[in-house]
């Protein structure tokens, strides 16, 4: 013969009910937090902050960098540096005469990425190799 479980006392029922309610309440709180985070992220994206531009293409030529001048917003920028059989094989970004980022050995036919966090200011883009090449200007402003 199978024994039936004893009926729950008011204490047992109350505990089960509280457990179920607290689980639902925790789920609701989590849902509200996720919704609030998504809302705030959307507000931050549309609040006029700087947004990172897409990748910036730079081509190494015998005359230097193409393009020769750029204007960007501050933040993280990816430069896609391509060499189409130029003797120039390096790309540097300088603040004054101090390099803040560079990529070397971009041999003919190769493409390399350079990721840099740019702050407000005017920089020099240098595309030179053994006296061949030239400089360009990079302006970072709001």
XYZ file of C-alpha atoms in Angstrom:
142
model
C 0.000 0.000 0.000
C 1.308 3.466 -0.930
C 1.331 5.987 1.805
C 0.173 9.462 0.956
C 2.280 12.323 2.214
C 0.958 14.109 5.207
C -0.982 17.270 4.339
C 1.033 20.442 4.636
C 0.515 22.485 7.713
C -0.179 26.174 7.392
C 3.523 26.735 8.125
C 4.635 24.479 5.243
C 2.181 26.063 2.796
C 3.257 29.549 3.783
C 6.941 28.663 3.316
C 6.236 27.210 -0.139
C 4.200 30.287 -1.091
C 6.922 32.658 0.118
C 9.576 30.730 -1.767
C 7.571 30.943 -4.990
C 6.846 34.653 -4.500
C 10.459 35.520 -3.759
C 11.584 33.693 -6.909
C 9.084 35.636 -9.007
C 10.083 38.875 -7.308
C 13.781 38.229 -7.969
C 12.976 37.492 -11.615
C 11.063 40.760 -11.927
C 13.898 42.709 -10.339
C 16.386 41.175 -12.748
C 14.137 42.033 -15.691
C 13.836 45.651 -14.500
C 17.627 45.931 -14.092
C 18.282 44.560 -17.577
C 15.705 46.915 -19.107
C 17.195 49.888 -17.241
C 20.706 48.995 -18.394
C 19.544 48.757 -22.014
C 17.736 52.096 -21.719
C 20.774 53.840 -20.221
C 23.047 52.389 -22.894
C 20.738 53.804 -25.551
C 20.729 57.209 -23.856
C 24.510 57.246 -23.634
C 24.876 56.360 -27.302
C 22.638 59.242 -28.352
C 23.905 61.871 -25.922
C 26.410 63.474 -28.257
C 29.400 61.464 -27.025
C 32.115 60.569 -29.428
C 31.549 57.529 -31.532
C 34.397 55.640 -33.055
C 34.565 55.967 -36.829
C 34.864 52.890 -38.969
C 38.299 51.723 -40.049
C 40.397 54.449 -41.687
C 42.182 53.305 -44.854
C 45.753 54.554 -45.264
C 47.816 53.669 -48.326
C 51.616 53.843 -48.276
C 52.966 55.535 -51.413
C 56.371 56.773 -52.537
C 55.159 60.285 -51.774
C 54.008 59.427 -48.248
C 50.537 58.679 -46.882
C 47.244 58.725 -48.713
C 45.203 60.555 -47.518
C 47.616 63.324 -46.606
C 45.283 64.869 -44.027
C 42.565 63.531 -41.735
C 40.129 65.027 -39.213
C 38.747 62.625 -36.602
C 36.924 62.607 -33.273
C 38.793 61.488 -30.154
C 38.630 57.834 -29.189
C 39.777 54.446 -30.398
C 40.522 54.384 -34.124
C 41.625 51.526 -36.363
C 43.889 52.439 -39.261
C 44.018 49.869 -42.066
C 47.473 50.409 -43.555
C 48.023 49.018 -47.047
C 51.162 48.931 -49.175
C 50.694 48.593 -52.929
C 54.347 47.863 -53.778
C 55.746 51.114 -52.404
C 59.266 51.220 -50.943
C 57.692 52.912 -47.901
C 56.962 50.183 -45.322
C 56.089 52.001 -42.079
C 53.256 54.180 -40.781
C 53.638 56.230 -37.596
C 51.515 58.712 -35.701
C 53.617 61.295 -33.901
C 52.896 63.859 -31.221
C 55.610 66.408 -31.862
C 58.556 64.165 -32.699
C 57.495 61.387 -30.315
C 55.781 58.379 -31.919
C 52.581 57.392 -30.099
C 51.731 54.498 -32.437
C 53.365 52.818 -35.386
C 53.262 49.791 -37.607
C 56.376 48.566 -39.425
C 57.205 46.011 -42.100
C 54.118 46.614 -44.205
C 55.757 45.112 -47.269
C 54.390 45.402 -50.799
C 50.963 43.804 -51.145
C 50.407 43.533 -47.378
C 47.793 45.176 -45.169
C 48.163 45.654 -41.415
C 45.920 47.216 -38.773
C 46.987 49.824 -36.240
C 44.616 50.537 -33.335
C 45.234 53.727 -31.361
C 43.370 55.763 -28.721
C 43.479 59.351 -29.951
C 43.129 62.363 -27.695
C 42.416 65.945 -28.757
C 45.296 67.510 -30.661
C 47.194 67.706 -33.922
C 49.413 64.798 -34.910
C 51.796 63.958 -37.719
C 51.177 60.882 -39.861
C 54.581 59.740 -41.067
C 55.009 57.350 -43.968
C 58.731 57.130 -44.607
C 61.429 54.563 -45.214
C 65.114 55.364 -45.737
C 64.414 58.962 -46.735
C 61.558 58.065 -49.103
C 58.019 59.168 -48.303
C 56.436 62.074 -46.504
C 54.267 63.354 -43.701
C 50.575 64.046 -43.364
C 48.420 65.815 -40.765
C 45.913 64.252 -38.388
C 43.626 66.623 -36.454
C 41.589 65.204 -33.565
C 38.791 67.504 -32.394
C 35.259 67.328 -30.957
